Short mmCIF file of C-alpha atoms in Angstrom, two decimals:
data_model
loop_
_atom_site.label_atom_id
_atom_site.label_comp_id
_atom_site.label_asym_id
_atom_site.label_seq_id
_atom_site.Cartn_x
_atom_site.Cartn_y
_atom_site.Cartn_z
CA UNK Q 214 -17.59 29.09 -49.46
CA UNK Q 215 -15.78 32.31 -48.05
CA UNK Q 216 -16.18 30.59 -44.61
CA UNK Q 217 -14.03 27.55 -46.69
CA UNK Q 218 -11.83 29.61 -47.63
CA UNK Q 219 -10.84 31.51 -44.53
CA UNK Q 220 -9.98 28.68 -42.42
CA UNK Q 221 -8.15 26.86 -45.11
CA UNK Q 222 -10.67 23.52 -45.47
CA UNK Q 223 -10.47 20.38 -48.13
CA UNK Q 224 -12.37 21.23 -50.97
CA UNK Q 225 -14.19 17.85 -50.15
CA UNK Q 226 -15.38 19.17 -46.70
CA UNK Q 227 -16.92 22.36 -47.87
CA UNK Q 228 -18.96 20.63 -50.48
CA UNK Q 229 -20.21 18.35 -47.59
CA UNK Q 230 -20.97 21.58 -45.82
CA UNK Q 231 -22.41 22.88 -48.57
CA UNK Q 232 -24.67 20.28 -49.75
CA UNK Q 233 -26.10 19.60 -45.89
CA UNK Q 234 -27.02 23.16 -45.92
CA UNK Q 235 -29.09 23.01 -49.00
CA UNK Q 236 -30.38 19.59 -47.40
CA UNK Q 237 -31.37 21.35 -44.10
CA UNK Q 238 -33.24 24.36 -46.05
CA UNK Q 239 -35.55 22.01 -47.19
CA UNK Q 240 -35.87 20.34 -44.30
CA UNK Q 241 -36.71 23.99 -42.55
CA UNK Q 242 -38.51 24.54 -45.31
CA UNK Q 243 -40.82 21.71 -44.75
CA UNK Q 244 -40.96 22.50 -40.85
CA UNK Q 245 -41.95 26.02 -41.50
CA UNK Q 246 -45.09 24.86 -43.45
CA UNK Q 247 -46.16 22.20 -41.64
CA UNK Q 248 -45.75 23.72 -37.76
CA UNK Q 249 -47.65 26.65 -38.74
CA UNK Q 250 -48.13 29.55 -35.83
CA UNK Q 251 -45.03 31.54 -34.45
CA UNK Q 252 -43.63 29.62 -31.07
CA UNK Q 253 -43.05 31.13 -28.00
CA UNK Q 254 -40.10 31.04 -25.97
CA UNK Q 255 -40.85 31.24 -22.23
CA UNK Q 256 -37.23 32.13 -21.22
CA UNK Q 257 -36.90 34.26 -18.50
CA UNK Q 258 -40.54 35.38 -18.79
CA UNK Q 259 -41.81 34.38 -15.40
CA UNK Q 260 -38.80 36.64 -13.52
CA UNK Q 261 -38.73 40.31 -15.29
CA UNK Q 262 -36.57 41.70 -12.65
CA UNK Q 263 -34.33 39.46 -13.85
CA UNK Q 264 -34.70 39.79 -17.26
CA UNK Q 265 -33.66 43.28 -17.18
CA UNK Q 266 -30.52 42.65 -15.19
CA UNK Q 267 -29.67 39.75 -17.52
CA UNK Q 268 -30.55 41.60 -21.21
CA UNK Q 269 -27.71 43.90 -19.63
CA UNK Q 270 -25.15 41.31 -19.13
CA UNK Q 271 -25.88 39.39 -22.08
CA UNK Q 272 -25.38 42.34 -23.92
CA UNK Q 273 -22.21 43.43 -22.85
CA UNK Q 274 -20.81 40.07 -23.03
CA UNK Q 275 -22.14 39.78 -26.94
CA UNK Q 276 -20.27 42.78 -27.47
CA UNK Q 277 -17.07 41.42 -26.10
CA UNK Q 278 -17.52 38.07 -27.53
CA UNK Q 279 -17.52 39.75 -31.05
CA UNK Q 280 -14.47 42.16 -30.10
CA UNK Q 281 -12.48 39.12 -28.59
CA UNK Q 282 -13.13 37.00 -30.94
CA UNK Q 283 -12.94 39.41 -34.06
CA UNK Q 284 -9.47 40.22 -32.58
CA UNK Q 285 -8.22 36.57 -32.51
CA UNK Q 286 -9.31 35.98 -36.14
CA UNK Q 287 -7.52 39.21 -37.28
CA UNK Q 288 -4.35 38.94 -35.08
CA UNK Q 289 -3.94 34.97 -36.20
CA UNK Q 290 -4.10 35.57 -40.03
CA UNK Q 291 -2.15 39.28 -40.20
CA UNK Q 292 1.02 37.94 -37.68
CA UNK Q 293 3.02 35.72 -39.50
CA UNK Q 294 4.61 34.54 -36.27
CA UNK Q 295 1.16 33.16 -35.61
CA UNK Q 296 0.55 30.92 -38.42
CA UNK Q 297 1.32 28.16 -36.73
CA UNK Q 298 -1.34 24.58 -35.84
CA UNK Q 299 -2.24 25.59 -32.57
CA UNK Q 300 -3.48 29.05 -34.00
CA UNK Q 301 -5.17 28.01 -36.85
CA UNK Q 302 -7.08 25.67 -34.95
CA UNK Q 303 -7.69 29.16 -32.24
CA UNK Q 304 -9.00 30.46 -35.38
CA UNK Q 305 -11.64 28.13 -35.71
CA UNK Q 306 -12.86 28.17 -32.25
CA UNK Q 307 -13.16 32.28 -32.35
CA UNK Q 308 -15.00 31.59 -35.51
CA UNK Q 309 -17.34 29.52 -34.04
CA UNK Q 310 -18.03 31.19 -30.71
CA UNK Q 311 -18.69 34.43 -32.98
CA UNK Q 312 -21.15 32.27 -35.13
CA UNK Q 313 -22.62 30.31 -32.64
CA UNK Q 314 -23.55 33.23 -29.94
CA UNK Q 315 -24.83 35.28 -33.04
CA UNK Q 316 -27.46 32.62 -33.64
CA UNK Q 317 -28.69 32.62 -30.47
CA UNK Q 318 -28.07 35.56 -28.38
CA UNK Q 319 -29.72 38.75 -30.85
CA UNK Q 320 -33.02 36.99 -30.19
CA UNK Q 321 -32.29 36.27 -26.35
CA UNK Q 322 -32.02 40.21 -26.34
CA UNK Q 323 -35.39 41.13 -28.35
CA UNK Q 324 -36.65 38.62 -26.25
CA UNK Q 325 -35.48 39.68 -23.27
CA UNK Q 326 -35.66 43.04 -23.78
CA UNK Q 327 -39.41 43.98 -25.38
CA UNK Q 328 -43.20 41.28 -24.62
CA UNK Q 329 -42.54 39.93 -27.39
CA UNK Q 330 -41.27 36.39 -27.02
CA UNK Q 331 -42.04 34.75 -30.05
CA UNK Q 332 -39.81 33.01 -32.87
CA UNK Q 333 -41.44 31.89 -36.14
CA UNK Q 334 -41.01 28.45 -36.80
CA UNK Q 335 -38.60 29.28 -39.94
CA UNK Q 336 -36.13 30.88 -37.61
CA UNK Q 337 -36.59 28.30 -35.03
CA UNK Q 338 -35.79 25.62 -37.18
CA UNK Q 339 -32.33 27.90 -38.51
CA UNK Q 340 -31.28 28.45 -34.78
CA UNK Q 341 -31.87 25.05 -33.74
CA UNK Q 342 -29.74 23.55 -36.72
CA UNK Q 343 -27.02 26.39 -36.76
CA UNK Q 344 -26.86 26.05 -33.11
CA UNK Q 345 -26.45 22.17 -32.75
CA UNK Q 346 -24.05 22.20 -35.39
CA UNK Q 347 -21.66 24.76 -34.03
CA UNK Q 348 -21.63 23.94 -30.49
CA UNK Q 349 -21.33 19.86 -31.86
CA UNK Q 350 -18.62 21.36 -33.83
CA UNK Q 351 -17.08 23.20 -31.12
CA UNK Q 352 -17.18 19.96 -29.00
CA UNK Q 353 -14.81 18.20 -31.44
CA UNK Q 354 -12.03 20.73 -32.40
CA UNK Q 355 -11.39 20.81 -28.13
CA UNK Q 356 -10.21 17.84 -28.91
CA UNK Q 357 -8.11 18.33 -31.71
CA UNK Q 358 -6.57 21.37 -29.59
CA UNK Q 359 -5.69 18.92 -26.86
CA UNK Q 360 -4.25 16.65 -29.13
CA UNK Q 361 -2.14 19.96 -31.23
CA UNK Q 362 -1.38 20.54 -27.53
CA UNK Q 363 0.15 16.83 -26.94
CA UNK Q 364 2.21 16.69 -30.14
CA UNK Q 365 3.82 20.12 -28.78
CA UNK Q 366 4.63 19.04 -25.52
CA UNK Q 367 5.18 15.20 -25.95
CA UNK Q 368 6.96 15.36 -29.25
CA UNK Q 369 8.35 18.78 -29.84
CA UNK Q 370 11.38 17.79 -31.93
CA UNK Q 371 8.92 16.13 -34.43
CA UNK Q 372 5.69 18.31 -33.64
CA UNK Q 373 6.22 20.24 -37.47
CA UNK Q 374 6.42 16.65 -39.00
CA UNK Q 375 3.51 15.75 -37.32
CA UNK Q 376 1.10 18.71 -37.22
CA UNK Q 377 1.86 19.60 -41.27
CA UNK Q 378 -0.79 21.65 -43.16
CA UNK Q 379 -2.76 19.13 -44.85
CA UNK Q 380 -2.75 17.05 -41.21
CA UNK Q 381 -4.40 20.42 -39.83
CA UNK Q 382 -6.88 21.04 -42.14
CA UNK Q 383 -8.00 17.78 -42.38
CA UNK Q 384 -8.89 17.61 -38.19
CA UNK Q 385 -10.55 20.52 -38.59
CA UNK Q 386 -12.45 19.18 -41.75
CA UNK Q 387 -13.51 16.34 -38.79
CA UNK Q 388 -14.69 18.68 -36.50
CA UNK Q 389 -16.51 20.54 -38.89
CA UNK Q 390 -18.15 17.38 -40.84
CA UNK Q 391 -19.29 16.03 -37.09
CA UNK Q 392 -20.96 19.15 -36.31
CA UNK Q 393 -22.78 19.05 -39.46
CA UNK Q 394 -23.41 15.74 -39.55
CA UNK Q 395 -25.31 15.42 -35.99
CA UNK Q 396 -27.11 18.25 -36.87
CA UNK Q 397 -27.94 16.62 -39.98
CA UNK Q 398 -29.46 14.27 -38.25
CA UNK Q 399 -30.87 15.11 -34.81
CA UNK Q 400 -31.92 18.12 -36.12
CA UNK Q 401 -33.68 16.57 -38.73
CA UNK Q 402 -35.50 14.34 -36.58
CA UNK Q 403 -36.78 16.45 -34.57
CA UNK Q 404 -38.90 18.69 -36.65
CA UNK Q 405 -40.23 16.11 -38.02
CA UNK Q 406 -41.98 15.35 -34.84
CA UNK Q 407 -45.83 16.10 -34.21
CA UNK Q 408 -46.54 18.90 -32.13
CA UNK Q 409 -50.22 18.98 -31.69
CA UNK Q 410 -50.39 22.71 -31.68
CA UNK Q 411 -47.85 23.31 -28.28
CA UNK Q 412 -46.13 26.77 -29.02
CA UNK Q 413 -44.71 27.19 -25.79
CA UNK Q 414 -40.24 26.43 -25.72
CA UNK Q 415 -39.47 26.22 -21.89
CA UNK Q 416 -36.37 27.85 -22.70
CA UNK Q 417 -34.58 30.99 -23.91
CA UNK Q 418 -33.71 29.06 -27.82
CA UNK Q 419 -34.72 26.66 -29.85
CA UNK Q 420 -32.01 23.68 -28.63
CA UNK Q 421 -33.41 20.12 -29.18
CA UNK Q 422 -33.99 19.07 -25.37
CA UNK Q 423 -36.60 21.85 -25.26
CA UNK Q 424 -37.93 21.05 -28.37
CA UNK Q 425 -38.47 17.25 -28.12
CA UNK Q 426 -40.97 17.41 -24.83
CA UNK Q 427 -42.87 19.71 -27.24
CA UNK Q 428 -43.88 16.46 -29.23
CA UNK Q 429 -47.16 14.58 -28.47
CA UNK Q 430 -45.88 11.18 -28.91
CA UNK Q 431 -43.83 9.19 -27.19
CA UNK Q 432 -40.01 10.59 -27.20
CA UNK Q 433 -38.09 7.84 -25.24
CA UNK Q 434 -36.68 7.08 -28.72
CA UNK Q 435 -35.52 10.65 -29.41
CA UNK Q 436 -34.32 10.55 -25.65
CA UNK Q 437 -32.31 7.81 -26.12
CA UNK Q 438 -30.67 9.09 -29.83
CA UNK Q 439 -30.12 12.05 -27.80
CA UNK Q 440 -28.16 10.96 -25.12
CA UNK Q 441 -26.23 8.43 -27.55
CA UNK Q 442 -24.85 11.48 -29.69
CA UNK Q 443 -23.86 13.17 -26.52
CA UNK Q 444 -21.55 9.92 -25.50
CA UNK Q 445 -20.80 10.26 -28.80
CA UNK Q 446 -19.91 14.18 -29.21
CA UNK Q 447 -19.61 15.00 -25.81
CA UNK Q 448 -17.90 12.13 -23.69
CA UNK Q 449 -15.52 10.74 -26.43
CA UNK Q 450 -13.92 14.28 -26.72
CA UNK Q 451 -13.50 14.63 -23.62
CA UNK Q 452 -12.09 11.33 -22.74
CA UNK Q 453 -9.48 11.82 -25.64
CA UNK Q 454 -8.58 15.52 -24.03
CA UNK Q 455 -7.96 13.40 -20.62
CA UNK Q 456 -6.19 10.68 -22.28
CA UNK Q 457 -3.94 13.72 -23.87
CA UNK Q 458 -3.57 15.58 -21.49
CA UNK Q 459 -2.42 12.51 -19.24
CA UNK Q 460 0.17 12.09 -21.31
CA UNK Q 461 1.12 15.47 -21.39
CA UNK Q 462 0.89 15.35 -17.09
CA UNK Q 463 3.38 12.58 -18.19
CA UNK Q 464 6.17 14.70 -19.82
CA UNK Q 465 5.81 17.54 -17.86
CA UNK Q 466 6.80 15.36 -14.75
CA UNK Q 467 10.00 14.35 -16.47
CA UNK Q 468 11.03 18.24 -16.68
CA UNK Q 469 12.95 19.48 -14.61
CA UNK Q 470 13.37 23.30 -16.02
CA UNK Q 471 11.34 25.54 -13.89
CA UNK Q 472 11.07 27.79 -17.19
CA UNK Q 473 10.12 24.63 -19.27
CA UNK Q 474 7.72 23.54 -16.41
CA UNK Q 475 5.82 27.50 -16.95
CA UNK Q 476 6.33 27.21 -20.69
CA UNK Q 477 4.19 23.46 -20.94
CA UNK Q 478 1.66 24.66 -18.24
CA UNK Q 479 1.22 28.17 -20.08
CA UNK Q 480 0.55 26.32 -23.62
CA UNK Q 481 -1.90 23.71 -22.17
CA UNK Q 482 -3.39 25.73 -19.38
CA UNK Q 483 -5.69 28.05 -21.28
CA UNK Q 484 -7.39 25.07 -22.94
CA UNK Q 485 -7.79 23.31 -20.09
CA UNK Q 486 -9.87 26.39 -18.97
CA UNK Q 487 -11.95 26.76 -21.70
CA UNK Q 488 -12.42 22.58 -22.15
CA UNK Q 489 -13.72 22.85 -17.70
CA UNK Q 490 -16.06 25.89 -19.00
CA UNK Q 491 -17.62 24.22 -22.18
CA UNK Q 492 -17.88 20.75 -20.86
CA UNK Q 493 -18.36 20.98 -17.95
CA UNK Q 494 -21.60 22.98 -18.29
CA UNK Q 495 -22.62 21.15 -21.73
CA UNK Q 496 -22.48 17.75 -20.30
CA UNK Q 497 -25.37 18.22 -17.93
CA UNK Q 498 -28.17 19.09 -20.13
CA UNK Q 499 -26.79 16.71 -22.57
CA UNK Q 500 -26.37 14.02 -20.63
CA UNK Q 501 -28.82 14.05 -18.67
CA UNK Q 502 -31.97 15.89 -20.42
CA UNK Q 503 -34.59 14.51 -17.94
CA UNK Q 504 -32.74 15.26 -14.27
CA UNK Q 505 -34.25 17.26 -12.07
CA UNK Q 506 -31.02 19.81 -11.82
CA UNK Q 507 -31.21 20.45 -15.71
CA UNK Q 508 -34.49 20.67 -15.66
CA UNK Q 509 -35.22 23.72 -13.22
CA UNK Q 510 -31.58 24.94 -14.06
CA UNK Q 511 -31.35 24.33 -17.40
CA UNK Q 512 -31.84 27.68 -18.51
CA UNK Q 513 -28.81 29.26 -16.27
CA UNK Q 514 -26.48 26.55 -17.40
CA UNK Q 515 -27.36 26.78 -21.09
CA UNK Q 516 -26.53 30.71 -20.74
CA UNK Q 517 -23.01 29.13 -19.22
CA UNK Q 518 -21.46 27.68 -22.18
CA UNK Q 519 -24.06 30.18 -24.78
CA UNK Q 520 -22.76 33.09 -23.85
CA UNK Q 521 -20.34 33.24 -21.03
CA UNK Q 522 -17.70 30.58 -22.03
CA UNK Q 523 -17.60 32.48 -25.82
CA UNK Q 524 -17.00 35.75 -23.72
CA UNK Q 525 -14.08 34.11 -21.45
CA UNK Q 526 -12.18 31.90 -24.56
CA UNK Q 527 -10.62 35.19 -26.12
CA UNK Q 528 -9.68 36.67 -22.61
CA UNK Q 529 -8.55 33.20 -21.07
CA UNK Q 530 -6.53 33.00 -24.34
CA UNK Q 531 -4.97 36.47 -24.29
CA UNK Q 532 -4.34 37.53 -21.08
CA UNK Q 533 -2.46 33.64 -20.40
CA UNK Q 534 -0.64 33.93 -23.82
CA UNK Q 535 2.47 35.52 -24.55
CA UNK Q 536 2.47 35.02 -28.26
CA UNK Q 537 -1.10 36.80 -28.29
CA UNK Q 538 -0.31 39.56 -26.50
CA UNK Q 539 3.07 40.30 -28.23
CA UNK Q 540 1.16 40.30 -31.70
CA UNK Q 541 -1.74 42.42 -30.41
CA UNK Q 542 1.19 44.87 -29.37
CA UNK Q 543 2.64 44.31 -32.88
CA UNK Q 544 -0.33 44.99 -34.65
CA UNK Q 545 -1.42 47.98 -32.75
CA UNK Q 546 2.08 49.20 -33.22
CA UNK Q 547 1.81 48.78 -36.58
CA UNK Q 548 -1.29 50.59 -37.36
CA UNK Q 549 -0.33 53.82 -35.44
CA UNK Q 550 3.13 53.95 -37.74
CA UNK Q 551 0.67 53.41 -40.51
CA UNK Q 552 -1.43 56.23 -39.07
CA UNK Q 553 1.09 58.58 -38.00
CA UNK Q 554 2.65 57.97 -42.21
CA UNK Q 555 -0.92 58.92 -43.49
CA UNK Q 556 -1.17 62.23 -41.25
CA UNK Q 557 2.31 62.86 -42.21
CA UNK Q 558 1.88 62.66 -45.66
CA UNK Q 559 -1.67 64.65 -45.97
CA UNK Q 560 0.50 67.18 -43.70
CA UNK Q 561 3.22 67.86 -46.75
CA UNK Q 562 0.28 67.72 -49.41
CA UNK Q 563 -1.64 70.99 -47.81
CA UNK Q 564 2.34 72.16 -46.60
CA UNK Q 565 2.73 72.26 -50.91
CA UNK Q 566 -0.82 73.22 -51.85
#
């Protein structure tokens, strides 16, 4: 509910959110006792040079992923000048980049890092539904950026009309409900499939195209449900960010102000970025779970938009944003006045003592 709270959602949504979590710990619940033994996640295993080189880089980029992102949250909600819809919505993406790389990447490091590559089946079930439903998540609020990016550029005389409050919080309500929701239910379904005692995840996570060839049935079905809610929460996103942005190409060819030309490019160019990072590398295990590419590169690109693309949002958004960096200034500003008052002031309490 603090999570609600924080990013400003309908009352309505967080009960959804709420419930579907009590929903899934059953669900998890159920898993845990029925799958039995601890599973084993093959990763990286069969290259340890590499896995040393990569527990390095995966760790550094954690670390900046939780700075970065940290940063956003903090500079977002304590600059006024910054409470604005395209923000908020920033808000929400650094707030699920930090959750979503924090359910996967501290046990890519143990992993990674010690023999030991096992997962018990509780805490694969908890990573495969947190996962699924913060990158599904993440998938939708692109969109809603693209379109807070269309109202800005394509109606800017009307864009506080139409991106009010209660408009904002209820697209990112959407976003949130759809990442629960498919989680909801492709996670669901795939616990509940048989396993016949495999333990062994070709992969570095527990992500549901690893964990359906697991099965000992026939999966074409869960195939097929798979690729369907990809169209759904991959390729409809990303048609609407095209369609926006096409409209946006649109306006910006009408301009003829080289410093409104850098002004609409600079708003719309650091989500186009991150949409190129996270799609682009999402849409081919997604998409197409069975190819030969995703299958002996799967791994790599699933570290792409796991842990890279959460690294790169907060510096892709900073170091291209004006607004950022003049409230990072602002804030750091801030706190060494408020330092420089609190020496000050201990200084004239020992001066009188």
């Amino acid at each position: 509910m603090a999570m609600c709270l924080v990013l400003s959602f309908e009352p309505s949504t967080c009960t959804f959110i709420l419930v579907s979590f009590l929903f899934m710990s059953k669900a998890m619940k159920t898993s845990n006792e029925s799958w039995g033994g601890d599973f084993i996640l093959v990763g990286f295993s069969d290259q340890p040079q590499l896995e040393k080189i990569l527990f390095v880089i995966v760790l550094i980029s954690y670390l900046l992923t939780l700075m970065g992102n940290t940063a956003i949250i903090l500079v977002s909600c304590l600059d006024v000048k910054l409470h604005t819809p395209m923000y908020y919505f920033l808000t929400n993406l650094s707030f699920v980049d930090l959750c979503f790389t924090t359910t996967i990447v501290p046990q890519l490091l143990w992993n990674l890092h010690g023999p030991t590559k096992t997962i018990t089946p509780l805490g694969c079930a908890i990573q495969l539904y947190l996962s699924l439903a913060l990158g599904s998540t993440e998938c939708v609020l692109l969109a809603v950026m693209a379109y807070d990016r269309y109202a800005a550029v394509c109606r800017p005389l009307h864009y506080a009309t139409v991106m009010h409050p209660r408009l904002c919080q209820s697209l990112a309500g959407v976003a949130w409900l759809s990442g629960v929701g498919n989680t909801l239910i492709q996670g669901t379904i795939t616990l509940q499939l048989p396993l016949c005692g495999n333990r062994r995840i070709y992969h570095f996570f527990c992500e549901v195209p690893a964990m359906i060839k697991l099965a000992c049935v026939d999966i074409h079905a869960n195939e097929v449900q798979l690729i369907i809610a990809s169209l759904i929460l991959l390729l409809l996103p990303l048609t609407l960010i095209l369609v926006s942005y096409g409209y946006i190409a649109q306006a910006v060819m009408r301009i003829r102000s080289a410093q409104a030309w850098r002004k609409a490019l600079g708003t719309c160019g650091s989500h186009l970025l991150v949409v190129s990072l996270f799609y682009g590398t999402a849409t081919v295990v997604y998409i197409q779970p069975n190819s030969s590419y995703a299958h002996s590169q799967g791994k790599f690109i699933t570290l792409l938009y796991t842990v890279v693309t959460p690294t790169l949002n907060p510096l892709i958004y900073t170091l291209r944003n004006e607004d950022v960096k003049g409230a990072l200034k602002r804030l750091v500003a801030k706190s060494l006045v408020f330092q420089a008052q609190s020496s000050f002031t201990s200084l004239l309490k020992l001066l009188n003592d």
